[in-house]
CSV table of C-alpha atoms and ligand atoms in Angstrom, one decimal:
chain,number,residue,atom,x,y,z
A,10,MET,CA,10.4,16.2,6.0
A,11,PRO,CA,8.0,14.3,8.2
A,12,LYS,CA,9.6,12.0,10.9
A,13,ASP,CA,7.2,9.1,9.9
A,14,PHE,CA,5.6,7.5,6.9
A,15,LEU,CA,2.0,7.0,8.1
A,16,THR,CA,0.2,8.4,5.0
A,17,VAL,CA,1.3,9.7,1.6
A,18,ALA,CA,-0.9,12.7,2.4
A,19,ASP,CA,1.8,14.0,4.8
A,20,TRP,CA,4.4,14.0,2.0
A,21,SER,CA,4.8,16.5,-0.8
A,22,ALA,CA,4.6,15.6,-4.5
A,23,ASP,CA,8.3,16.4,-4.8
A,24,ALA,CA,9.2,14.2,-1.8
A,25,LEU,CA,7.2,11.2,-3.1
A,26,ARG,CA,8.7,11.6,-6.6
A,27,ALA,CA,12.2,11.6,-5.0
A,28,LEU,CA,11.3,8.4,-3.2
A,29,LEU,CA,10.1,6.8,-6.4
A,30,ALA,CA,13.3,7.9,-8.2
A,31,ARG,CA,15.5,6.5,-5.5
A,32,ALA,CA,13.5,3.2,-5.5
A,33,ALA,CA,14.0,2.9,-9.2
A,34,GLU,CA,17.7,3.5,-8.7
A,35,LEU,CA,18.0,1.0,-5.9
A,36,LYS,CA,16.2,-1.6,-8.1
A,37,ASP,CA,18.6,-1.0,-10.9
A,38,LEU,CA,21.6,-1.2,-8.6
A,39,SER,CA,20.3,-4.4,-7.1
A,40,LYS,CA,19.8,-6.0,-10.6
A,41,ARG,CA,23.5,-5.2,-11.2
A,42,GLY,CA,24.4,-7.0,-7.9
A,43,GLU,CA,25.1,-3.7,-6.0
A,44,ARG,CA,23.6,-3.2,-2.6
A,45,PRO,CA,24.8,0.1,-1.1
A,46,PRO,CA,25.0,-0.4,2.7
A,47,THR,CA,23.4,3.0,3.5
A,48,LEU,CA,21.8,1.7,6.8
A,49,ARG,CA,24.8,-0.1,8.2
A,50,GLY,CA,24.4,-0.6,12.0
A,51,ARG,CA,20.7,0.6,11.9
A,52,THR,CA,17.9,-1.5,13.4
A,53,LEU,CA,14.2,-1.7,12.4
A,54,ALA,CA,11.6,-3.2,14.7
A,55,MET,CA,8.6,-4.8,12.9
A,56,TYR,CA,5.3,-5.2,14.8
A,57,PHE,CA,2.5,-7.1,13.0
A,58,GLU,CA,-1.0,-7.5,14.5
A,59,LYS,CA,-2.2,-9.2,11.3
A,60,PRO,CA,-0.7,-11.8,9.0
A,61,SER,CA,1.8,-10.7,6.3
A,62,LEU,CA,4.0,-12.3,3.6
A,63,ARG,CA,5.1,-9.3,1.4
A,64,THR,CA,5.3,-6.6,3.9
A,65,HIS,CA,7.2,-8.7,6.5
A,66,VAL,CA,9.7,-10.2,4.0
A,67,THR,CA,10.4,-7.0,2.0
A,68,PHE,CA,11.0,-4.9,5.1
A,69,GLU,CA,13.3,-7.6,6.6
A,70,ALA,CA,15.1,-8.3,3.4
A,71,GLY,CA,15.3,-4.6,2.6
A,72,MET,CA,17.1,-3.9,5.9
A,73,THR,CA,19.5,-6.7,5.3
A,74,GLN,CA,20.3,-5.5,1.8
A,75,LEU,CA,20.9,-1.9,3.1
A,76,GLY,CA,23.4,-3.3,5.7
A,77,GLY,CA,21.0,-3.0,8.7
A,78,HIS,CA,19.0,-5.4,10.8
A,79,ALA,CA,15.3,-6.1,11.5
A,80,ILE,CA,13.6,-7.6,14.6
A,81,LEU,CA,10.1,-9.1,14.3
A,82,LEU,CA,7.8,-8.5,17.2
A,83,ARG,CA,4.5,-10.3,17.6
A,84,PRO,CA,1.6,-8.9,19.5
A,85,GLU,CA,1.5,-11.8,21.9
A,86,GLN,CA,5.0,-10.9,23.0
A,87,VAL,CA,4.6,-7.2,23.3
A,88,GLY,CA,1.0,-6.9,24.3
A,89,ILE,CA,0.2,-3.3,23.4
A,90,GLY,CA,-2.9,-2.3,25.4
A,91,THR,CA,-2.7,-5.4,27.6
A,92,ARG,CA,0.9,-5.7,28.9
A,93,GLU,CA,1.7,-2.0,28.5
A,94,THR,CA,0.4,1.1,26.6
A,95,ALA,CA,1.3,2.0,23.0
A,96,GLY,CA,3.1,5.1,24.3
A,97,ASP,CA,5.3,3.1,26.7
A,98,VAL,CA,6.2,0.6,23.9
A,99,ALA,CA,7.1,3.5,21.6
A,100,ARG,CA,9.2,5.2,24.3
A,101,ASN,CA,11.1,2.0,25.0
A,102,LEU,CA,11.7,1.2,21.3
A,103,SER,CA,12.9,4.7,20.8
A,104,ARG,CA,15.8,4.1,23.2
A,105,TRP,CA,17.0,1.0,21.2
A,106,VAL,CA,16.2,1.0,17.6
A,107,ASP,CA,16.1,3.5,14.7
A,108,GLY,CA,12.7,2.8,13.2
A,109,LEU,CA,9.4,0.8,13.6
A,110,VAL,CA,7.2,-0.6,10.9
A,111,ALA,CA,3.8,-1.4,12.4
A,112,ARG,CA,0.8,-3.2,11.0
A,113,THR,CA,-2.1,-2.5,13.3
A,114,PHE,CA,-5.9,-2.8,13.1
A,115,SER,CA,-6.4,0.7,14.4
A,116,HIS,CA,-4.9,3.6,12.6
A,117,GLU,CA,-5.1,5.7,15.8
A,118,MET,CA,-2.8,3.2,17.5
A,119,LEU,CA,-0.3,3.7,14.7
A,120,GLU,CA,-0.5,7.4,15.1
A,121,GLU,CA,0.0,7.1,18.9
A,122,LEU,CA,3.1,5.0,18.4
A,123,ALA,CA,4.4,7.7,16.1
A,124,ARG,CA,3.4,10.6,18.4
A,125,GLU,CA,4.8,9.0,21.6
A,126,GLY,CA,8.1,7.7,20.1
A,127,SER,CA,11.0,9.7,18.8
A,128,ILE,CA,11.9,7.2,16.1
A,129,ALA,CA,10.6,6.9,12.5
A,130,VAL,CA,7.3,5.0,12.4
A,131,ILE,CA,6.3,3.4,9.1
A,132,ASN,CA,2.7,2.3,8.3
A,133,GLY,CA,2.8,-1.4,7.3
A,134,LEU,CA,-1.0,-1.3,6.8
A,135,THR,CA,-3.9,-0.3,9.1
A,136,ASP,CA,-7.6,-0.7,8.6
A,137,ARG,CA,-7.6,2.7,7.0
A,138,LEU,CA,-4.4,3.0,4.9
A,139,HIS,CA,-1.6,1.1,3.2
A,140,PRO,CA,0.8,3.7,2.0
A,141,CYS,CA,3.9,1.5,1.3
A,142,GLN,CA,1.7,-0.5,-1.0
A,143,ALA,CA,0.7,2.6,-2.9
A,144,MET,CA,4.4,3.6,-3.3
A,145,ALA,CA,5.2,0.1,-4.8
A,146,ASP,CA,2.1,0.5,-7.0
A,147,LEU,CA,3.2,3.8,-8.4
A,148,LEU,CA,6.7,2.5,-9.0
A,149,THR,CA,5.1,-0.4,-11.0
A,150,VAL,CA,2.9,2.0,-12.9
A,151,SER,CA,5.8,4.4,-13.7
A,152,GLU,CA,7.7,1.4,-15.2
A,153,ARG,CA,5.0,1.1,-17.9
A,154,GLN,CA,3.7,4.6,-18.4
A,155,ASP,CA,4.4,8.2,-17.4
A,156,LEU,CA,2.5,8.7,-14.1
A,157,ASP,CA,1.0,12.0,-15.3
A,158,ARG,CA,-0.6,10.2,-18.2
A,159,ALA,CA,-1.7,7.0,-16.4
A,160,VAL,CA,-5.4,6.3,-15.9
A,161,LEU,CA,-5.9,3.9,-13.0
A,162,ALA,CA,-9.2,2.2,-12.4
A,163,TYR,CA,-9.7,0.5,-9.0
A,164,VAL,CA,-12.6,-1.9,-8.7
A,165,GLY,CA,-13.9,-3.6,-5.6
A,166,ASP,CA,-13.9,-2.7,-1.9
A,167,GLY,CA,-13.3,0.9,-0.8
A,168,ASN,CA,-10.7,-0.2,1.7
A,169,ASN,CA,-7.2,0.7,2.9
A,170,VAL,CA,-5.6,0.1,-0.5
A,171,ALA,CA,-8.2,2.2,-2.3
A,172,ASN,CA,-7.9,4.9,0.4
A,173,SER,CA,-4.1,5.2,-0.1
A,174,LEU,CA,-4.4,5.2,-3.9
A,175,LEU,CA,-6.8,8.1,-3.6
A,176,LEU,CA,-4.4,10.1,-1.4
A,177,ALA,CA,-1.5,9.3,-3.7
A,178,ALA,CA,-3.5,10.5,-6.7
A,179,GLY,CA,-4.4,13.6,-4.8
A,180,VAL,CA,-0.8,14.4,-4.0
A,181,LEU,CA,0.8,13.4,-7.3
A,182,GLY,CA,-2.0,14.5,-9.7
A,183,PHE,CA,-2.8,11.4,-11.7
A,184,GLU,CA,-6.2,10.1,-12.8
A,185,LEU,CA,-7.9,7.6,-10.5
A,186,ARG,CA,-11.4,6.1,-11.0
A,187,VAL,CA,-12.8,4.1,-8.1
A,188,ALA,CA,-15.8,1.7,-8.6
A,189,THR,CA,-17.3,0.3,-5.5
A,190,PRO,CA,-20.8,-0.6,-4.3
A,191,ARG,CA,-22.4,2.5,-2.7
A,192,SER,CA,-22.4,0.7,0.7
A,193,HIS,CA,-18.6,0.1,0.5
A,194,ARG,CA,-17.2,3.4,-0.8
A,195,PRO,CA,-13.8,4.6,0.3
A,196,ASP,CA,-13.6,6.4,3.7
A,197,ALA,CA,-15.5,9.7,3.4
A,198,ALA,CA,-12.8,11.7,5.2
A,199,VAL,CA,-10.0,10.2,3.1
A,200,TYR,CA,-12.0,11.0,-0.1
A,201,ALA,CA,-12.6,14.5,1.0
A,202,ARG,CA,-8.8,15.0,1.7
A,203,ALA,CA,-7.9,13.5,-1.6
A,204,GLU,CA,-10.3,15.9,-3.4
A,205,GLU,CA,-8.8,18.8,-1.4
A,206,LEU,CA,-5.3,17.7,-2.5
A,207,ALA,CA,-6.5,17.3,-6.1
A,208,ARG,CA,-7.5,20.9,-6.2
A,209,SER,CA,-3.8,21.9,-6.3
A,210,SER,CA,-2.3,18.9,-8.0
A,211,GLY,CA,-4.9,18.7,-10.8
A,212,ALA,CA,-5.7,15.0,-10.1
A,213,ARG,CA,-8.9,13.7,-11.7
A,214,LEU,CA,-10.8,11.6,-9.2
A,215,LEU,CA,-14.0,9.8,-10.0
A,216,TRP,CA,-16.2,7.5,-7.9
A,217,SER,CA,-18.8,5.3,-9.6
A,218,GLU,CA,-20.9,2.4,-8.7
A,219,ASP,CA,-20.4,1.0,-12.2
A,220,PRO,CA,-17.1,-0.9,-12.8
A,221,ARG,CA,-17.5,-0.6,-16.5
A,222,GLU,CA,-17.6,3.2,-16.3
A,223,ALA,CA,-14.4,3.2,-14.2
A,224,VAL,CA,-12.5,0.7,-16.4
A,225,ARG,CA,-13.4,2.0,-19.8
A,226,GLY,CA,-10.2,3.1,-21.6
A,227,ALA,CA,-8.1,2.8,-18.4
A,228,SER,CA,-4.4,2.0,-18.7
A,229,PHE,CA,-4.3,0.1,-15.3
A,230,VAL,CA,-7.0,-1.9,-13.7
A,231,TYR,CA,-6.5,-2.6,-10.0
A,232,THR,CA,-8.4,-4.7,-7.5
A,233,ASP,CA,-8.0,-6.1,-3.9
A,234,VAL,CA,-9.8,-8.7,-1.8
A,235,TRP,CA,-13.5,-8.2,-1.0
A,236,ALA,CA,-13.0,-9.1,2.7
A,237,SER,CA,-9.8,-7.6,4.3
A,238,MET,CA,-8.0,-9.0,7.2
A,239,GLY,CA,-10.3,-8.7,10.2
A,240,GLN,CA,-13.4,-8.9,8.1
A,241,GLU,CA,-13.4,-12.7,7.6
A,242,ALA,CA,-16.8,-13.2,9.3
A,243,GLU,CA,-18.4,-10.9,6.6
A,244,ALA,CA,-16.8,-12.9,3.7
A,245,ASP,CA,-20.1,-14.7,2.6
A,246,GLU,CA,-22.1,-11.5,2.7
A,247,ARG,CA,-19.4,-9.6,0.9
A,248,ARG,CA,-19.3,-12.2,-1.9
A,249,LYS,CA,-22.9,-11.3,-2.7
A,250,ILE,CA,-22.4,-7.6,-2.4
A,251,PHE,CA,-19.4,-7.5,-4.7
A,252,ALA,CA,-20.5,-10.1,-7.2
A,253,GLY,CA,-20.6,-7.7,-10.1
A,254,TYR,CA,-17.1,-6.3,-9.3
A,255,GLN,CA,-14.9,-9.1,-10.5
A,256,ILE,CA,-11.9,-8.3,-12.8
A,257,ASN,CA,-12.3,-10.8,-15.6
A,258,SER,CA,-12.1,-11.0,-19.4
A,259,ASP,CA,-15.6,-9.7,-19.8
A,260,LEU,CA,-14.9,-6.5,-17.8
A,261,LEU,CA,-11.5,-6.1,-19.4
A,262,ARG,CA,-13.1,-5.8,-22.8
A,263,GLU,CA,-13.7,-2.2,-21.7
A,264,ALA,CA,-9.9,-1.7,-21.4
A,265,PRO,CA,-8.2,-4.4,-23.6
A,266,ASP,CA,-4.7,-2.8,-23.3
A,267,ALA,CA,-4.8,-2.2,-19.5
A,268,TRP,CA,-2.2,-3.7,-17.2
A,269,ILE,CA,-3.6,-5.6,-14.3
A,270,LEU,CA,-2.6,-4.8,-10.7
A,271,HIS,CA,-3.4,-6.5,-7.4
A,272,CYS,CA,-1.7,-5.9,-4.1
A,273,LEU,CA,-2.0,-9.6,-3.2
A,274,PRO,CA,-2.9,-11.9,-1.5
A,275,ALA,CA,-5.6,-12.7,-4.1
A,276,HIS,CA,-8.7,-14.6,-3.5
A,277,ARG,CA,-8.8,-16.2,-6.9
A,278,GLY,CA,-12.2,-16.6,-8.4
A,279,GLU,CA,-13.6,-13.8,-6.2
A,280,GLU,CA,-12.3,-10.3,-6.9
A,281,ILE,CA,-10.2,-11.6,-9.9
A,282,SER,CA,-10.4,-14.5,-12.3
A,283,ASP,CA,-7.4,-16.8,-12.8
A,284,GLU,CA,-7.4,-15.8,-16.4
A,285,ALA,CA,-6.9,-12.1,-15.5
A,286,LEU,CA,-4.4,-12.7,-12.7
A,287,ASP,CA,-2.2,-15.1,-14.7
A,288,GLY,CA,-2.7,-13.5,-18.1
A,289,PRO,CA,-0.2,-11.6,-20.2
A,290,ARG,CA,-1.3,-8.2,-19.0
A,291,SER,CA,-0.9,-9.0,-15.3
A,292,ILE,CA,2.0,-7.3,-13.6
A,293,VAL,CA,1.1,-8.3,-10.0
A,294,PHE,CA,4.5,-9.9,-9.3
A,295,ASP,CA,6.4,-6.9,-10.5
A,296,GLN,CA,4.2,-5.0,-8.1
A,297,ALA,CA,5.1,-7.5,-5.3
A,298,GLU,CA,8.8,-7.2,-6.1
A,299,ASN,CA,8.5,-3.4,-6.1
A,300,ARG,CA,7.5,-3.5,-2.4
A,301,LEU,CA,11.1,-4.3,-1.7
A,302,HIS,CA,12.6,-1.4,-3.8
A,303,ALA,CA,10.0,1.2,-2.7
A,304,GLN,CA,10.4,0.4,0.9
A,305,LYS,CA,14.2,0.5,0.7
A,306,ALA,CA,13.9,4.1,-0.5
A,307,ILE,CA,11.6,4.9,2.4
A,308,LEU,CA,13.8,3.2,4.9
A,309,GLU,CA,16.9,5.1,3.7
A,310,ARG,CA,15.0,8.4,3.8
A,311,LEU,CA,13.8,7.9,7.3
A,312,LEU,CA,16.6,5.8,9.0
A,313,ALA,CA,19.8,6.9,7.4
A,314,PRO,CA,22.2,8.8,9.8
B,2,LIG,N1,0.2,-6.6,-0.1
B,2,LIG,C1,0.6,-6.9,1.2
B,2,LIG,O1,0.7,-6.0,2.0
B,2,LIG,O2,0.8,-8.2,1.4
B,2,LIG,P1,1.0,-8.9,2.9
B,2,LIG,O3,-0.3,-8.7,3.6
B,2,LIG,O4,1.4,-10.3,2.6
B,2,LIG,O5,2.1,-8.1,3.6
B,3,LIG,N1,-7.2,-4.8,2.0
B,3,LIG,C1,-6.3,-5.9,2.3
B,3,LIG,C2,-4.9,-5.6,1.9
B,3,LIG,C3,-4.0,-6.8,2.1
B,3,LIG,C4,-2.6,-6.4,1.7
B,3,LIG,C5,-6.4,-6.2,3.8
B,3,LIG,O1,-6.4,-5.2,4.6
B,3,LIG,O2,-6.4,-7.3,4.2
């Protein structure tokens, strides 16, 4: 088993399925008022270089619910790369706490924290990947449809969320269609890795420039913001590039029974209409809730004694 959770591509299909099964079990227990304290006495450090609502709150609440504790670290306190190196931060934290969830701009910095520290490092989002989001997404999908039969269509920017979904499809073998402008395709190396994984899992992966082609007959339609954190200066230009990629009732005529997914935060009226986000087929708040349950399973797997 890997020490860290940096990318779903490092984990086997069986291991990811076991995490999803444990997440569903923890969710069920929690609904019945049971919170097994499997991480009693354990501590998680949380380092965020970018804003967060869901990831921060669900990791912190998750640790509390499992009987452990979480400490929030801000970049201005820690100063990775200015006050001291990532390696020294990782070596210090490894002497005190049991795990670190980190949200960094640079994926390489996250890898360095994991390489130089002896504790479990969890990816809380980088510019390249968002694997904890993908796990919550798959838990949400599996609550509605057998994952093996699900057809996911992702429409919008080929960003960290799209990249992690591609790798998840590659490992687990479900169908994923991605529609992005040609200029904003998913990361080429990630796509190649997902295709390599798909050769053994049987995943069907499709990239198209045409959102209608991707969405037609899909059972889930997923989108994310057009300008990710750190790309705010490009927002105006991106609004023009992505104008034809909005999830709205017109596009959803191609998949009238599809469930709507969005990792949130949403930029209402940009990548998704209010009607789609608030409509009866939207399951975006189940998805947000499932961040908690999916991450509790990951925390248990990596931090339990
Ligand atoms: N979906 C997600 O990661 O949300 P936050 O940025 O609020 O953590
Ligand atoms: N792609 C978005 C995801 C936010 C959860 C971003 O990186 O800002």
